[in-house]
PDB file of N, CA and C in Angstrom:
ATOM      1  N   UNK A 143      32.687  69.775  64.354  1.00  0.00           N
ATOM      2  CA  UNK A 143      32.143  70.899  63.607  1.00  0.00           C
ATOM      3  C   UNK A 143      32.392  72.162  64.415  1.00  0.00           C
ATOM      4  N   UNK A 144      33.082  73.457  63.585  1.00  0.00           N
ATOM      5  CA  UNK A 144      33.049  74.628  64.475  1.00  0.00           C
ATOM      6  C   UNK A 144      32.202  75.491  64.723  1.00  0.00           C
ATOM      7  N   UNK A 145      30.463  75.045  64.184  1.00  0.00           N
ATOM      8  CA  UNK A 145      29.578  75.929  63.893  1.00  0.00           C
ATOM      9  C   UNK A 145      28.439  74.959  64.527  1.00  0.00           C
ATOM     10  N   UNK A 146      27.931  75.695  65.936  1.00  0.00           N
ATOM     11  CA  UNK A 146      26.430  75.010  66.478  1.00  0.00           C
ATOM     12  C   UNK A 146      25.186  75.926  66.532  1.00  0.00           C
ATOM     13  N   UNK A 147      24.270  75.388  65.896  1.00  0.00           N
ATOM     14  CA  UNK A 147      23.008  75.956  65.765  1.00  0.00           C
ATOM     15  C   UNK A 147      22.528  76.939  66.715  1.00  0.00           C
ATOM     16  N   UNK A 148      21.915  78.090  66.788  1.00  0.00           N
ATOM     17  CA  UNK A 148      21.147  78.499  67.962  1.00  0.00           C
ATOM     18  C   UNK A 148      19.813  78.196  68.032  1.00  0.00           C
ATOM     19  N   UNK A 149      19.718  78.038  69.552  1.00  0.00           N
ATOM     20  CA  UNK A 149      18.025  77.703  69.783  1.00  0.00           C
ATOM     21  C   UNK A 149      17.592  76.480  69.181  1.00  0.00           C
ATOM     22  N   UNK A 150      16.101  76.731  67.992  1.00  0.00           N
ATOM     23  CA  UNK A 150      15.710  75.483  67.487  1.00  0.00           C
ATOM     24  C   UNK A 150      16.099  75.434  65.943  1.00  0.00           C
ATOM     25  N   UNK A 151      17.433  75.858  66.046  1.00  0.00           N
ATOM     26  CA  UNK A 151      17.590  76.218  64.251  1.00  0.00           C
ATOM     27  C   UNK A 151      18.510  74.460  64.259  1.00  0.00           C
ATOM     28  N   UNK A 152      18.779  74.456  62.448  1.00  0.00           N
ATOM     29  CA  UNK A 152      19.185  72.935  62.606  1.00  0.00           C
ATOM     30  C   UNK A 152      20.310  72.944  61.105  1.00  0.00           C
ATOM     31  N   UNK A 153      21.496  72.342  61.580  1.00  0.00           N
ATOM     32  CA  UNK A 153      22.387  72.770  60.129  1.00  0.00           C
ATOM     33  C   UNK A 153      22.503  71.536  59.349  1.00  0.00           C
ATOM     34  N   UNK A 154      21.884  71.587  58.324  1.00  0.00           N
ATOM     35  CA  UNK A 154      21.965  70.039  57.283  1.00  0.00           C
ATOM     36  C   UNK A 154      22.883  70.351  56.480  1.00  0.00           C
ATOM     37  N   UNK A 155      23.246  69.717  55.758  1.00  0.00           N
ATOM     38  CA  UNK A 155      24.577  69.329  54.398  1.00  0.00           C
ATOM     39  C   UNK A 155      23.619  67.981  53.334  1.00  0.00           C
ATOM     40  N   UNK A 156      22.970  68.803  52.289  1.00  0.00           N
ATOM     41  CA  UNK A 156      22.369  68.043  51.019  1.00  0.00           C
ATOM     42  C   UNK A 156      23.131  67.058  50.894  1.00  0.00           C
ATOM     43  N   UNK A 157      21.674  65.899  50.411  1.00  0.00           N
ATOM     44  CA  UNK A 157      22.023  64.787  50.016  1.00  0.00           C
ATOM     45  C   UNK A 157      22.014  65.248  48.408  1.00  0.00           C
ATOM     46  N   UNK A 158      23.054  64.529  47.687  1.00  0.00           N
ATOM     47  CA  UNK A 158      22.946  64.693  46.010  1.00  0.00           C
ATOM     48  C   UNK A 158      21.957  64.084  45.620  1.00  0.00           C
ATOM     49  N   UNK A 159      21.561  64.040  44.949  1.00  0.00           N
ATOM     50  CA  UNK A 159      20.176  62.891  44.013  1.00  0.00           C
ATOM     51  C   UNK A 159      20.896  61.767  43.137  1.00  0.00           C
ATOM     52  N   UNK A 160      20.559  61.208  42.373  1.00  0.00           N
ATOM     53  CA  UNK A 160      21.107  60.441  41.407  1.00  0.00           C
ATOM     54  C   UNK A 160      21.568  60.867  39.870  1.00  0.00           C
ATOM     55  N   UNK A 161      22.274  60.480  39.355  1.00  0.00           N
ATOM     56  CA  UNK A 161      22.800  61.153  38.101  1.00  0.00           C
ATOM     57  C   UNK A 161      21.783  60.882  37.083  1.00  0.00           C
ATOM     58  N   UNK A 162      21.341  59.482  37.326  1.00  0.00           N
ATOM     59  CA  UNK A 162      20.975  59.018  36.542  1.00  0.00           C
ATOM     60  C   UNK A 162      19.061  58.976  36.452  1.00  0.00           C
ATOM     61  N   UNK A 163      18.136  58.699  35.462  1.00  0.00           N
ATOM     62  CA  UNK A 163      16.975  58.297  35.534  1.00  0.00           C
ATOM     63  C   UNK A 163      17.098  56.706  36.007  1.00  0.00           C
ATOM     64  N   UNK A 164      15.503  56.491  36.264  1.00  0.00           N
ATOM     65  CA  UNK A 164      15.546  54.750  36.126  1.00  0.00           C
ATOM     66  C   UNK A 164      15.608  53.956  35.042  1.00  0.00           C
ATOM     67  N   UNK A 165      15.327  54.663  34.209  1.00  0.00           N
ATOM     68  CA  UNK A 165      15.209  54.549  32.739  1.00  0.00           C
ATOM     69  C   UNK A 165      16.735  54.446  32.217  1.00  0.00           C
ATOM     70  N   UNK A 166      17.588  54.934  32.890  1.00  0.00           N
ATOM     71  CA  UNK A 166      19.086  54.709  32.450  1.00  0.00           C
ATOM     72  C   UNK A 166      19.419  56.243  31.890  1.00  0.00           C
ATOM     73  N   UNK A 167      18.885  57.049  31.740  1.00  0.00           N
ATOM     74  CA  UNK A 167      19.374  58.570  31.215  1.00  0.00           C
ATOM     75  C   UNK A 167      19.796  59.511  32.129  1.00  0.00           C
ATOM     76  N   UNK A 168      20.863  59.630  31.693  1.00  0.00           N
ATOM     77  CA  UNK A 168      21.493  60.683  32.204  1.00  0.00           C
ATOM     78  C   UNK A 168      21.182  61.999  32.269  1.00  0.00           C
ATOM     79  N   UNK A 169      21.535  62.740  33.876  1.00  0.00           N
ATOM     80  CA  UNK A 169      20.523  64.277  33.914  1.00  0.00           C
ATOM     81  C   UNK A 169      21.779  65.187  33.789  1.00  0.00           C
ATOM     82  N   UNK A 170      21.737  65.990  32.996  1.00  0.00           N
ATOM     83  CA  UNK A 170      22.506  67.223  32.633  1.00  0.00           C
ATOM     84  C   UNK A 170      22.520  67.741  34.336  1.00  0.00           C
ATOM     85  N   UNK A 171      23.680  68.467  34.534  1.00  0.00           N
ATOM     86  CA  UNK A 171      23.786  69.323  36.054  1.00  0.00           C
ATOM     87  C   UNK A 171      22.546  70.141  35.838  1.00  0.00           C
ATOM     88  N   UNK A 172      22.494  71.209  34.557  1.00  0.00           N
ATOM     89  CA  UNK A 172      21.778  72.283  34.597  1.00  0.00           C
ATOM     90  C   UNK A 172      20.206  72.078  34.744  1.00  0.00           C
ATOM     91  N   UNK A 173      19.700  70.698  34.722  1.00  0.00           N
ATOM     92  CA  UNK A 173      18.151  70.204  34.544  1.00  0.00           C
ATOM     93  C   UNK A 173      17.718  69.709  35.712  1.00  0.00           C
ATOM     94  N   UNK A 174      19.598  69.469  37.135  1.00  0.00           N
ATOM     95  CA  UNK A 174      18.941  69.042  38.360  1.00  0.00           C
ATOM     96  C   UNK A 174      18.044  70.371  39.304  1.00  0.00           C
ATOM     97  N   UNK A 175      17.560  69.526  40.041  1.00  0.00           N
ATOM     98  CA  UNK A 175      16.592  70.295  40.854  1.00  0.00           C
ATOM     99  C   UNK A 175      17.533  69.712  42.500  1.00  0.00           C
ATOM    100  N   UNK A 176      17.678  70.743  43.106  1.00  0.00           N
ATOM    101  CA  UNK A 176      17.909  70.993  44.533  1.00  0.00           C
ATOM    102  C   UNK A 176      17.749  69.678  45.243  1.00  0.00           C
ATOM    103  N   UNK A 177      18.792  68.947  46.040  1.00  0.00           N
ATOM    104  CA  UNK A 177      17.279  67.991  46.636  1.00  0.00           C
ATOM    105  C   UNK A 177      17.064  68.293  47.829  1.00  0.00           C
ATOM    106  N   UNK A 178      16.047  68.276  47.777  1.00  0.00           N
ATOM    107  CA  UNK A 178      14.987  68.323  49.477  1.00  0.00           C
ATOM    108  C   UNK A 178      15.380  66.977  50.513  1.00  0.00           C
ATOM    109  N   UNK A 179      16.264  66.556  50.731  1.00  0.00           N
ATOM    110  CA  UNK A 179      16.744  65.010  51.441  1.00  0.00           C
ATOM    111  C   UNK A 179      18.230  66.083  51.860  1.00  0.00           C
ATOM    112  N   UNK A 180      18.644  65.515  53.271  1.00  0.00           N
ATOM    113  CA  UNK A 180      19.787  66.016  53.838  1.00  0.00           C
ATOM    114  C   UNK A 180      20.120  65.024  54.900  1.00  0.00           C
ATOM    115  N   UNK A 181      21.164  65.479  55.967  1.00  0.00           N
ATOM    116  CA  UNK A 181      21.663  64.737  56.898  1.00  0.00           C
ATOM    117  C   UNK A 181      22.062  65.859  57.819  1.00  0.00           C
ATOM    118  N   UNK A 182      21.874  65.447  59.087  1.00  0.00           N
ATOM    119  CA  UNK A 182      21.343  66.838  60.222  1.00  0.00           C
ATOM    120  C   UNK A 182      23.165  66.701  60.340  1.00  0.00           C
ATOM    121  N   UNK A 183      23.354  67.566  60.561  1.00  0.00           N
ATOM    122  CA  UNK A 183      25.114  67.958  60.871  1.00  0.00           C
ATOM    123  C   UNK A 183      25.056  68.428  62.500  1.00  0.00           C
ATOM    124  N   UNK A 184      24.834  69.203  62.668  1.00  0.00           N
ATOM    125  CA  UNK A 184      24.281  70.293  64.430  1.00  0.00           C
ATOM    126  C   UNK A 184      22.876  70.547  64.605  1.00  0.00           C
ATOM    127  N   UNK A 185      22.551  70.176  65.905  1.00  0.00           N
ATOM    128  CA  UNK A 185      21.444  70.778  66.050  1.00  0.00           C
ATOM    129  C   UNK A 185      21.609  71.661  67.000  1.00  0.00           C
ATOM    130  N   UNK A 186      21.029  73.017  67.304  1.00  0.00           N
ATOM    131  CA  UNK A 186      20.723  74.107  68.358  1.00  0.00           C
ATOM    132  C   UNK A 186      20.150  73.249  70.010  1.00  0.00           C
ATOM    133  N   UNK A 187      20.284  73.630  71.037  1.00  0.00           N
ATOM    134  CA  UNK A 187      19.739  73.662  72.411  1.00  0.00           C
ATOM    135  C   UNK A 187      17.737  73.086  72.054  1.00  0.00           C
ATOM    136  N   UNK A 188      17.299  73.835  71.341  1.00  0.00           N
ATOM    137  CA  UNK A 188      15.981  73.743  70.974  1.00  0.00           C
ATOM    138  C   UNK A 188      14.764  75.069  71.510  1.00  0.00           C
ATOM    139  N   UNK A 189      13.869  75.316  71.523  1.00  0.00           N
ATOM    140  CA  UNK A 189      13.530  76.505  71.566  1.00  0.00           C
ATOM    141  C   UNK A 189      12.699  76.705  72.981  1.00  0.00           C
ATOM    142  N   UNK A 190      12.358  77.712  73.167  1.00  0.00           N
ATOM    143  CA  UNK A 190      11.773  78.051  74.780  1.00  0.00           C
ATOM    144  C   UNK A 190      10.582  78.644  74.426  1.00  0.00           C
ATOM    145  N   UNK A 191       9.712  77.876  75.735  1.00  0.00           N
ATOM    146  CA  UNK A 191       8.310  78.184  75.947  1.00  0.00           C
ATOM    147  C   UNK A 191       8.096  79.597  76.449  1.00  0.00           C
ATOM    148  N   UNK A 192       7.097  80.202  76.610  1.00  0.00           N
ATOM    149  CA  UNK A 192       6.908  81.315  76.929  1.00  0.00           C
ATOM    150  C   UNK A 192       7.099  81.607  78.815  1.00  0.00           C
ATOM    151  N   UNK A 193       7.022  80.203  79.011  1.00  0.00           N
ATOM    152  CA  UNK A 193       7.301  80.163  80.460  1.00  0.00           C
ATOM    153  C   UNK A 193       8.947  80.044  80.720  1.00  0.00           C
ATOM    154  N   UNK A 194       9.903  79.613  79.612  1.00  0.00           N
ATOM    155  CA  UNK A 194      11.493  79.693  79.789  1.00  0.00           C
ATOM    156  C   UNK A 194      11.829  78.842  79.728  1.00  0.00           C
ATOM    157  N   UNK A 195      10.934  77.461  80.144  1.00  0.00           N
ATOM    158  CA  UNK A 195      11.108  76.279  79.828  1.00  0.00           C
ATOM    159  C   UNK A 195      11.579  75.298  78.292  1.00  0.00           C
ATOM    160  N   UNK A 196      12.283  74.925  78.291  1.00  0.00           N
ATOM    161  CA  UNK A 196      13.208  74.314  77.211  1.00  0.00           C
ATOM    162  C   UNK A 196      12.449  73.318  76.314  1.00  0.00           C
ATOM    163  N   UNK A 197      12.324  73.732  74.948  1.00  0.00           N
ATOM    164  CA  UNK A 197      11.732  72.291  74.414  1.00  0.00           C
ATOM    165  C   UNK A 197      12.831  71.583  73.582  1.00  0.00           C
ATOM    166  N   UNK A 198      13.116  70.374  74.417  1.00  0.00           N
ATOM    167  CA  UNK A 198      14.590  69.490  73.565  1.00  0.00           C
ATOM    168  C   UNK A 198      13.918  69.743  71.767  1.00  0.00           C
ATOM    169  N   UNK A 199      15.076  69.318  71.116  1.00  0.00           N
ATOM    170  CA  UNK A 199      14.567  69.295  69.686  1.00  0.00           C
ATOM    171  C   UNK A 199      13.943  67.930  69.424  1.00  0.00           C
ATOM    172  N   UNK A 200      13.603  67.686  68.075  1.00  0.00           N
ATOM    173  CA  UNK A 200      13.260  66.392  67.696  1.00  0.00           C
ATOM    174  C   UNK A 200      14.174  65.567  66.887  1.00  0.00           C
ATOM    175  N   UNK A 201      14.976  66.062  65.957  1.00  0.00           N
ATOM    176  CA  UNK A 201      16.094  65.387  65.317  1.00  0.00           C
ATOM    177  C   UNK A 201      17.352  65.825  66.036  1.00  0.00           C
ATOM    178  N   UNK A 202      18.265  64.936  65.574  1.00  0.00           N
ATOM    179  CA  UNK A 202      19.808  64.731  66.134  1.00  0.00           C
ATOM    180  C   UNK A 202      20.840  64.501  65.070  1.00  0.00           C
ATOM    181  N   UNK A 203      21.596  64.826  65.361  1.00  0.00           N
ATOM    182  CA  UNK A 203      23.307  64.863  64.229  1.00  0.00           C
ATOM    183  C   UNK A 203      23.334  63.338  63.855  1.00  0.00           C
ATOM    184  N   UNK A 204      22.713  63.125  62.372  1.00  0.00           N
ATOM    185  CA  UNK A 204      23.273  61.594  61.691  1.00  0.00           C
ATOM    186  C   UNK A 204      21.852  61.910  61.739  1.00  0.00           C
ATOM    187  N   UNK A 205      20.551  62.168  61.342  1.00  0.00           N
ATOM    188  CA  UNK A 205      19.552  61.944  61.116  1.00  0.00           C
ATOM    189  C   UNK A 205      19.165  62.090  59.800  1.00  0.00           C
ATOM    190  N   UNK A 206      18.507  61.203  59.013  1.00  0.00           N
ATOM    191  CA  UNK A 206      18.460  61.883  57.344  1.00  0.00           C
ATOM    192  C   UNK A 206      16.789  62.452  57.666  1.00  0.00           C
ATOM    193  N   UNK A 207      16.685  63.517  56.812  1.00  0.00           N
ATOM    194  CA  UNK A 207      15.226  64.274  56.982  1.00  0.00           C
ATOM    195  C   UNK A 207      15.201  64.968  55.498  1.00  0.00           C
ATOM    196  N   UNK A 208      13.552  64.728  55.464  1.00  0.00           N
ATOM    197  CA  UNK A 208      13.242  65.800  54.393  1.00  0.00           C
ATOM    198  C   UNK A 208      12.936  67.305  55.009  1.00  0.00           C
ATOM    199  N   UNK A 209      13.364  68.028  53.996  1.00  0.00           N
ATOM    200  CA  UNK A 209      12.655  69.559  54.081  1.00  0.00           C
ATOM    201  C   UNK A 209      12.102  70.194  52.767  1.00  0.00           C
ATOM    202  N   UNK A 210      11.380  71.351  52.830  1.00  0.00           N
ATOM    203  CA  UNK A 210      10.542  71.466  51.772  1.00  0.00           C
ATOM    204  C   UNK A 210      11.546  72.264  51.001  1.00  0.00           C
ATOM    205  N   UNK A 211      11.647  72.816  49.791  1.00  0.00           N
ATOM    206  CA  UNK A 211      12.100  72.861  48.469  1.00  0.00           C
ATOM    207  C   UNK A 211      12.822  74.347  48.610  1.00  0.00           C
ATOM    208  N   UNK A 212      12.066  75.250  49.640  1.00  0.00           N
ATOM    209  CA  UNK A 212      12.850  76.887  49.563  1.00  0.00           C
ATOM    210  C   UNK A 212      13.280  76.777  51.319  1.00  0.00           C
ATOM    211  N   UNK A 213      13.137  75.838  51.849  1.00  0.00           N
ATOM    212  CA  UNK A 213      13.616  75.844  53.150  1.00  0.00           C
ATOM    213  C   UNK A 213      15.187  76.137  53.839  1.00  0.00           C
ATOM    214  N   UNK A 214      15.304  76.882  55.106  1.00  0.00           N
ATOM    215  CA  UNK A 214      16.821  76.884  55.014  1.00  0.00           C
ATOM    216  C   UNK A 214      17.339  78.338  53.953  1.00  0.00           C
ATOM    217  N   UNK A 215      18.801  78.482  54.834  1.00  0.00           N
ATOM    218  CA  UNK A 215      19.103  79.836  54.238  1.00  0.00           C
ATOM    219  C   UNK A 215      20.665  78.724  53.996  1.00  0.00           C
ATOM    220  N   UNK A 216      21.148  78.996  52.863  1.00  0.00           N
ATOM    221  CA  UNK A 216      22.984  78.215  52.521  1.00  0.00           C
ATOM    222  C   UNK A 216      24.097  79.087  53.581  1.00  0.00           C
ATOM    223  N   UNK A 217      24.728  78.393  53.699  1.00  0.00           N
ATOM    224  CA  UNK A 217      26.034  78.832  54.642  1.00  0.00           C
ATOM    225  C   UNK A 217      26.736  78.018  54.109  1.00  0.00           C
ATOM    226  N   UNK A 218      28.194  78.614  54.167  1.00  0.00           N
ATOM    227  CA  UNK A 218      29.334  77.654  53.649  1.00  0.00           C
ATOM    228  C   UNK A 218      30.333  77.937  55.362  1.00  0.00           C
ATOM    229  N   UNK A 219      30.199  76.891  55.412  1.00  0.00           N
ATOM    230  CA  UNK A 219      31.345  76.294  57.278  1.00  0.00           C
ATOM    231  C   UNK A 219      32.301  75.025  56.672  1.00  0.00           C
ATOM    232  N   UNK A 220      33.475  76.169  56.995  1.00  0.00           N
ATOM    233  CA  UNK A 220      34.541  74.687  57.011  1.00  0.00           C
ATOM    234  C   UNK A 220      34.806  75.147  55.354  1.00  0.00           C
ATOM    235  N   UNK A 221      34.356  75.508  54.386  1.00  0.00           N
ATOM    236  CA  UNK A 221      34.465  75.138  52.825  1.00  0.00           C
ATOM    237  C   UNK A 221      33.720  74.276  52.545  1.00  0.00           C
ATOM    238  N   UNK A 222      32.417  73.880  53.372  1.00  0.00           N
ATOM    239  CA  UNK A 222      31.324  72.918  52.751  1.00  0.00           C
ATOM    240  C   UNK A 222      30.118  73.757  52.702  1.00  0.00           C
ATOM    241  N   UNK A 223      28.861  73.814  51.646  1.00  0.00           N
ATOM    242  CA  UNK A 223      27.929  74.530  51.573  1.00  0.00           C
ATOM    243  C   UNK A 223      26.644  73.196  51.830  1.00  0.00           C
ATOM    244  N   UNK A 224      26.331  74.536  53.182  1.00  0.00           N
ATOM    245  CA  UNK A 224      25.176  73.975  54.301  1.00  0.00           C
ATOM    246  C   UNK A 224      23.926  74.582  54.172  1.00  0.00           C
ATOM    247  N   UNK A 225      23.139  74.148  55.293  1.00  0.00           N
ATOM    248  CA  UNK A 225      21.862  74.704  55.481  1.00  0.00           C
ATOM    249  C   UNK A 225      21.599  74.825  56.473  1.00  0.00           C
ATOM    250  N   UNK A 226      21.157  75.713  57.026  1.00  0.00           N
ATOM    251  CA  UNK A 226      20.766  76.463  58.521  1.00  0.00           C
ATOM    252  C   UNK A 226      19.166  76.527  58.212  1.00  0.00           C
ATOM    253  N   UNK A 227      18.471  76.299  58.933  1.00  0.00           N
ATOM    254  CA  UNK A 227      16.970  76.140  58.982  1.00  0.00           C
ATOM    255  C   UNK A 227      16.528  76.063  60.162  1.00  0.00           C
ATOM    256  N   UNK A 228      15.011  75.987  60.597  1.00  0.00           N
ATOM    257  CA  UNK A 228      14.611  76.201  62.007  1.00  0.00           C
ATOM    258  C   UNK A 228      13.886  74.832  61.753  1.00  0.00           C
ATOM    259  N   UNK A 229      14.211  74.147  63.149  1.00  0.00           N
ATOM    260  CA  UNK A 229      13.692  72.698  62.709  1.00  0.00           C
ATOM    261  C   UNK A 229      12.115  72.585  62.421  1.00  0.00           C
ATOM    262  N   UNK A 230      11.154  73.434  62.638  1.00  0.00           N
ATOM    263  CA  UNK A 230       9.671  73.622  61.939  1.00  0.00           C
ATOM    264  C   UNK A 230       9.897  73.461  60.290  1.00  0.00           C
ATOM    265  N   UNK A 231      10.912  73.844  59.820  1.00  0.00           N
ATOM    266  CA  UNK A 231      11.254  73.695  58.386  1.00  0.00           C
ATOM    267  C   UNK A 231      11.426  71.738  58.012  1.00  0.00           C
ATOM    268  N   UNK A 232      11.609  71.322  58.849  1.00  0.00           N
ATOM    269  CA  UNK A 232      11.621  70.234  58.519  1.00  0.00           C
ATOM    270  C   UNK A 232      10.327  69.478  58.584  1.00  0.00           C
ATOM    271  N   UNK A 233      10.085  68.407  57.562  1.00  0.00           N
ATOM    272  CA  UNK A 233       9.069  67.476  57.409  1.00  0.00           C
ATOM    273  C   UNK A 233       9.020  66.244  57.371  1.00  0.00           C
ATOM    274  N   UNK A 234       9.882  65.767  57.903  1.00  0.00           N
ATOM    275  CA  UNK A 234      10.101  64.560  58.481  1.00  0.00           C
ATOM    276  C   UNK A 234      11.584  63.550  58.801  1.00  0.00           C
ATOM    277  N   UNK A 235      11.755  62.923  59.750  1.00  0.00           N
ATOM    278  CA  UNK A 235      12.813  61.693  59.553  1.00  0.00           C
ATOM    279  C   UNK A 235      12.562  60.707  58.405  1.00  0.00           C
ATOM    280  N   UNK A 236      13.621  60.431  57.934  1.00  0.00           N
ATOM    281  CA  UNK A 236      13.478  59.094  56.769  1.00  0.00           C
ATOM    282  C   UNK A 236      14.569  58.092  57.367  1.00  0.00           C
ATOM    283  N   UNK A 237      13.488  57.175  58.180  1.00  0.00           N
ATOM    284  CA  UNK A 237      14.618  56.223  58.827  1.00  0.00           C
ATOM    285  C   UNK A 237      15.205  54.878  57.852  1.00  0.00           C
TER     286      UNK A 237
END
């Protein structure tokens, strides 16, 4: 990747959702909703204490995580459209 995070920021690339219901129906593009599920691409160094001291991050590149729904600003790197976020934006690993 030619693009690494600064500090405690963290760059994901969306997971798609499913096309389909469970029910078997098919979702029009225009009726999907965003999904909040990704896969960590880069993570930043991680962020500094007020003393200078380093706090490692908590997720790592290949991690799937949720984040909440307006989280993250889009970037397109490479010709792929990403997400840059500060890893506080995130709400959990989904191992």
């Amino acid at each position: 990747m030619a693009f690494t995070p600064l500090q405690d920021r963290v760059l994901v690339r969306r997971i798609e959702g499913e096309d389909k219901t469970k029910g078997g129906l098919i979702i029009p593009e225009s009726a999907k909703e965003k999904p909040a599920e990704g896969e960590v691409v880069s993570v930043g160094a991680g962020a500094r204490k007020d003393s200078g001291e380093l706090i490692a991050p908590s997720v790592k590149a290949g991690d799937r995580v949720l984040f909440g729904k307006w989280s993250g600003t889009e970037v397109k790197v490479g010709g792929e459209d990403l997400l840059i976020m500060k890893e506080s934006d995130i709400l959990g690993i989904i191992s």
